[in-house]
Amino acid sequence: MKRRDLKLVFCVFVMSILLSISATAFALVATGTSKSYGPVGGYSYTNKSSVGYTDNSSGVWGSTNVTASAYVPVSYIGINARLFNSAGSLKTSTGFIYNTTSTKGFTVVSDNYYTHGTYYSKGETRAYTGTGYNTYSSNQSPNVNY
């Protein structure tokens, strides 16, 4: 192979790498520390909230996750995923959503919010006591700049 042909092959190789990198989706997720509570109704729980976005135009979201010490019956876990801006203003929330199957945990994600700024997630979770629900806040996630 001639030196000029080798340069051409090298340039094509570098361009293909650069194009594949630019086509890759970018994602940023920041997760807060876990908070444990219980036992409530015979189960112990851990919750945590996250905030993130996929790219600059996808919108930012908040999510909250609950993990139980064992499989819990239907409607034993409720989650309200909430997204706040850095000033503490609530931007979007899901309202309480309850588990529809027996589970050891699940996650609820808010709708996307499309205004650029700084955001965090701080969800609420509920645990069934046998006669009603106790409500717990998650720890706040770190801030992300969207």
PDB file of C-alpha atoms in Angstrom:
ATOM      1  CA  MET A   1       0.000   0.000   0.000  1.00  0.00           C
ATOM      2  CA  LYS A   2       1.296   3.426  -0.882  1.00  0.00           C
ATOM      3  CA  ARG A   3       1.814   6.090   1.763  1.00  0.00           C
ATOM      4  CA  ARG A   4      -0.942   8.264   0.243  1.00  0.00           C
ATOM      5  CA  ASP A   5      -3.429   5.368   0.367  1.00  0.00           C
ATOM      6  CA  LEU A   6      -2.510   4.721   3.992  1.00  0.00           C
ATOM      7  CA  LYS A   7      -3.258   8.368   4.837  1.00  0.00           C
ATOM      8  CA  LEU A   8      -6.647   8.105   3.125  1.00  0.00           C
ATOM      9  CA  VAL A   9      -7.546   4.924   5.030  1.00  0.00           C
ATOM     10  CA  PHE A  10      -6.470   6.556   8.303  1.00  0.00           C
ATOM     11  CA  CYS A  11      -8.585   9.680   7.597  1.00  0.00           C
ATOM     12  CA  VAL A  12     -11.650   7.585   6.781  1.00  0.00           C
ATOM     13  CA  PHE A  13     -11.141   5.581   9.981  1.00  0.00           C
ATOM     14  CA  VAL A  14     -10.869   8.731  12.143  1.00  0.00           C
ATOM     15  CA  MET A  15     -13.944  10.306  10.504  1.00  0.00           C
ATOM     16  CA  SER A  16     -16.021   7.164  11.116  1.00  0.00           C
ATOM     17  CA  ILE A  17     -15.069   7.208  14.810  1.00  0.00           C
ATOM     18  CA  LEU A  18     -15.951  10.897  15.134  1.00  0.00           C
ATOM     19  CA  LEU A  19     -19.314  10.366  13.437  1.00  0.00           C
ATOM     20  CA  SER A  20     -20.177   7.422  15.695  1.00  0.00           C
ATOM     21  CA  ILE A  21     -19.307   9.466  18.809  1.00  0.00           C
ATOM     22  CA  SER A  22     -21.500  12.378  17.705  1.00  0.00           C
ATOM     23  CA  ALA A  23     -24.446  10.012  17.119  1.00  0.00           C
ATOM     24  CA  THR A  24     -24.235   8.553  20.623  1.00  0.00           C
ATOM     25  CA  ALA A  25     -26.905   9.799  23.054  1.00  0.00           C
ATOM     26  CA  PHE A  26     -25.697  11.678  26.098  1.00  0.00           C
ATOM     27  CA  ALA A  27     -27.295  11.002  29.478  1.00  0.00           C
ATOM     28  CA  LEU A  28     -26.782  12.541  32.886  1.00  0.00           C
ATOM     29  CA  VAL A  29     -28.347  11.150  36.068  1.00  0.00           C
ATOM     30  CA  ALA A  30     -27.676  12.271  39.648  1.00  0.00           C
ATOM     31  CA  THR A  31     -28.982  10.116  42.505  1.00  0.00           C
ATOM     32  CA  GLY A  32     -29.415  11.147  46.118  1.00  0.00           C
ATOM     33  CA  THR A  33     -28.515   9.086  49.148  1.00  0.00           C
ATOM     34  CA  SER A  34     -30.895   6.367  50.279  1.00  0.00           C
ATOM     35  CA  LYS A  35     -33.251   6.797  53.220  1.00  0.00           C
ATOM     36  CA  SER A  36     -34.441   3.750  55.185  1.00  0.00           C
ATOM     37  CA  TYR A  37     -37.641   3.515  57.204  1.00  0.00           C
ATOM     38  CA  GLY A  38     -39.797   0.904  58.879  1.00  0.00           C
ATOM     39  CA  PRO A  39     -40.766  -1.621  59.735  1.00  0.00           C
ATOM     40  CA  VAL A  40     -44.193  -0.443  58.590  1.00  0.00           C
ATOM     41  CA  GLY A  41     -46.907  -3.078  58.332  1.00  0.00           C
ATOM     42  CA  GLY A  42     -44.237  -5.745  58.728  1.00  0.00           C
ATOM     43  CA  TYR A  43     -41.903  -4.460  55.978  1.00  0.00           C
ATOM     44  CA  SER A  44     -38.825  -2.239  55.933  1.00  0.00           C
ATOM     45  CA  TYR A  45     -38.195   0.130  53.054  1.00  0.00           C
ATOM     46  CA  THR A  46     -35.512   2.241  51.381  1.00  0.00           C
ATOM     47  CA  ASN A  47     -36.255   5.156  49.077  1.00  0.00           C
ATOM     48  CA  LYS A  48     -34.072   7.396  46.905  1.00  0.00           C
ATOM     49  CA  SER A  49     -34.596  10.077  44.274  1.00  0.00           C
ATOM     50  CA  SER A  50     -32.773  10.839  41.036  1.00  0.00           C
ATOM     51  CA  VAL A  51     -32.803  13.655  38.512  1.00  0.00           C
ATOM     52  CA  GLY A  52     -31.569  13.499  34.951  1.00  0.00           C
ATOM     53  CA  TYR A  53     -31.894  14.129  31.257  1.00  0.00           C
ATOM     54  CA  THR A  54     -30.844  12.384  28.065  1.00  0.00           C
ATOM     55  CA  ASP A  55     -29.759  15.332  25.952  1.00  0.00           C
ATOM     56  CA  ASN A  56     -30.144  19.103  25.687  1.00  0.00           C
ATOM     57  CA  SER A  57     -33.641  18.916  24.172  1.00  0.00           C
ATOM     58  CA  SER A  58     -35.124  15.853  25.896  1.00  0.00           C
ATOM     59  CA  GLY A  59     -36.357  17.597  29.039  1.00  0.00           C
ATOM     60  CA  VAL A  60     -35.300  16.990  32.629  1.00  0.00           C
ATOM     61  CA  TRP A  61     -37.097  14.494  34.884  1.00  0.00           C
ATOM     62  CA  GLY A  62     -37.231  13.406  38.497  1.00  0.00           C
ATOM     63  CA  SER A  63     -37.676   9.840  39.683  1.00  0.00           C
ATOM     64  CA  THR A  64     -38.165   8.104  42.997  1.00  0.00           C
ATOM     65  CA  ASN A  65     -37.477   4.460  43.773  1.00  0.00           C
ATOM     66  CA  VAL A  66     -38.606   2.302  46.711  1.00  0.00           C
ATOM     67  CA  THR A  67     -37.132  -1.070  47.640  1.00  0.00           C
ATOM     68  CA  ALA A  68     -38.848  -3.292  50.226  1.00  0.00           C
ATOM     69  CA  SER A  69     -37.312  -5.921  52.502  1.00  0.00           C
ATOM     70  CA  ALA A  70     -39.540  -8.605  50.928  1.00  0.00           C
ATOM     71  CA  TYR A  71     -42.297  -8.882  48.348  1.00  0.00           C
ATOM     72  CA  VAL A  72     -45.204  -6.672  49.423  1.00  0.00           C
ATOM     73  CA  PRO A  73     -48.865  -7.037  48.371  1.00  0.00           C
ATOM     74  CA  VAL A  74     -50.586  -4.768  45.852  1.00  0.00           C
ATOM     75  CA  SER A  75     -50.908  -1.107  46.947  1.00  0.00           C
ATOM     76  CA  TYR A  76     -48.455  -1.363  49.860  1.00  0.00           C
ATOM     77  CA  ILE A  77     -46.038   1.141  48.239  1.00  0.00           C
ATOM     78  CA  GLY A  78     -46.968   4.576  46.907  1.00  0.00           C
ATOM     79  CA  ILE A  79     -44.585   6.964  45.143  1.00  0.00           C
ATOM     80  CA  ASN A  80     -44.952  10.624  44.195  1.00  0.00           C
ATOM     81  CA  ALA A  81     -41.984  11.553  41.965  1.00  0.00           C
ATOM     82  CA  ARG A  82     -41.325  15.306  42.117  1.00  0.00           C
ATOM     83  CA  LEU A  83     -39.016  17.697  40.259  1.00  0.00           C
ATOM     84  CA  PHE A  84     -37.979  21.059  41.721  1.00  0.00           C
ATOM     85  CA  ASN A  85     -35.913  23.935  40.396  1.00  0.00           C
ATOM     86  CA  SER A  86     -32.966  25.198  42.443  1.00  0.00           C
ATOM     87  CA  ALA A  87     -35.196  27.872  44.063  1.00  0.00           C
ATOM     88  CA  GLY A  88     -37.355  25.073  45.519  1.00  0.00           C
ATOM     89  CA  SER A  89     -40.323  25.610  43.205  1.00  0.00           C
ATOM     90  CA  LEU A  90     -42.192  22.397  42.283  1.00  0.00           C
ATOM     91  CA  LYS A  91     -42.148  21.973  38.504  1.00  0.00           C
ATOM     92  CA  THR A  92     -43.759  18.579  37.980  1.00  0.00           C
ATOM     93  CA  SER A  93     -45.041  15.694  40.082  1.00  0.00           C
ATOM     94  CA  THR A  94     -46.842  12.448  39.426  1.00  0.00           C
ATOM     95  CA  GLY A  95     -49.197  12.289  42.398  1.00  0.00           C
ATOM     96  CA  PHE A  96     -49.074   9.051  44.346  1.00  0.00           C
ATOM     97  CA  ILE A  97     -48.823   5.950  42.180  1.00  0.00           C
ATOM     98  CA  TYR A  98     -49.182   2.569  43.936  1.00  0.00           C
ATOM     99  CA  ASN A  99     -47.718  -0.812  43.076  1.00  0.00           C
ATOM    100  CA  THR A 100     -50.163  -2.857  40.987  1.00  0.00           C
ATOM    101  CA  THR A 101     -48.448  -6.221  41.495  1.00  0.00           C
ATOM    102  CA  SER A 102     -46.675  -7.909  44.375  1.00  0.00           C
ATOM    103  CA  THR A 103     -43.161  -6.472  44.283  1.00  0.00           C
ATOM    104  CA  LYS A 104     -39.947  -5.820  46.189  1.00  0.00           C
ATOM    105  CA  GLY A 105     -39.818  -2.332  44.742  1.00  0.00           C
ATOM    106  CA  PHE A 106     -40.476  -0.060  41.837  1.00  0.00           C
ATOM    107  CA  THR A 107     -39.695   3.357  40.365  1.00  0.00           C
ATOM    108  CA  VAL A 108     -41.900   6.242  39.268  1.00  0.00           C
ATOM    109  CA  VAL A 109     -40.614   8.896  36.831  1.00  0.00           C
ATOM    110  CA  SER A 110     -42.111  12.373  36.424  1.00  0.00           C
ATOM    111  CA  ASP A 111     -43.041  13.945  33.130  1.00  0.00           C
ATOM    112  CA  ASN A 112     -40.203  15.753  31.375  1.00  0.00           C
ATOM    113  CA  TYR A 113     -39.790  19.481  32.017  1.00  0.00           C
ATOM    114  CA  TYR A 114     -38.304  21.445  29.130  1.00  0.00           C
ATOM    115  CA  THR A 115     -37.141  24.786  30.555  1.00  0.00           C
ATOM    116  CA  HIS A 116     -33.354  24.989  30.950  1.00  0.00           C
ATOM    117  CA  GLY A 117     -32.081  25.601  34.473  1.00  0.00           C
ATOM    118  CA  THR A 118     -30.895  23.825  37.634  1.00  0.00           C
ATOM    119  CA  TYR A 119     -33.072  21.053  39.088  1.00  0.00           C
ATOM    120  CA  TYR A 120     -33.266  18.393  41.773  1.00  0.00           C
ATOM    121  CA  SER A 121     -35.635  15.596  42.715  1.00  0.00           C
ATOM    122  CA  LYS A 122     -37.138  14.987  46.150  1.00  0.00           C
ATOM    123  CA  GLY A 123     -39.901  12.402  46.107  1.00  0.00           C
ATOM    124  CA  GLU A 124     -42.459  11.233  48.605  1.00  0.00           C
ATOM    125  CA  THR A 125     -43.236   7.616  49.363  1.00  0.00           C
ATOM    126  CA  ARG A 126     -46.001   5.862  51.264  1.00  0.00           C
ATOM    127  CA  ALA A 127     -46.012   2.564  53.137  1.00  0.00           C
ATOM    128  CA  TYR A 128     -49.198   0.727  54.105  1.00  0.00           C
ATOM    129  CA  THR A 129     -49.563   0.246  57.864  1.00  0.00           C
ATOM    130  CA  GLY A 130     -52.467  -2.223  57.763  1.00  0.00           C
ATOM    131  CA  THR A 131     -55.070   0.509  58.277  1.00  0.00           C
ATOM    132  CA  GLY A 132     -53.670   3.463  56.312  1.00  0.00           C
ATOM    133  CA  TYR A 133     -50.456   4.952  54.987  1.00  0.00           C
ATOM    134  CA  ASN A 134     -47.402   6.621  56.490  1.00  0.00           C
ATOM    135  CA  THR A 135     -45.710   9.165  54.206  1.00  0.00           C
ATOM    136  CA  TYR A 136     -41.930   9.647  53.976  1.00  0.00           C
ATOM    137  CA  SER A 137     -39.802  12.115  52.022  1.00  0.00           C
ATOM    138  CA  SER A 138     -36.737  10.924  50.172  1.00  0.00           C
ATOM    139  CA  ASN A 139     -33.427  12.692  50.508  1.00  0.00           C
ATOM    140  CA  GLN A 140     -32.891  15.381  47.899  1.00  0.00           C
ATOM    141  CA  SER A 141     -30.909  14.376  44.830  1.00  0.00           C
ATOM    142  CA  PRO A 142     -27.896  16.436  43.792  1.00  0.00           C
ATOM    143  CA  ASN A 143     -28.621  19.360  41.448  1.00  0.00           C
ATOM    144  CA  VAL A 144     -28.180  19.012  37.701  1.00  0.00           C
ATOM    145  CA  ASN A 145     -27.900  21.823  35.188  1.00  0.00           C
ATOM    146  CA  TYR A 146     -30.160  21.185  32.220  1.00  0.00           C
TER     147      TYR A 146
END
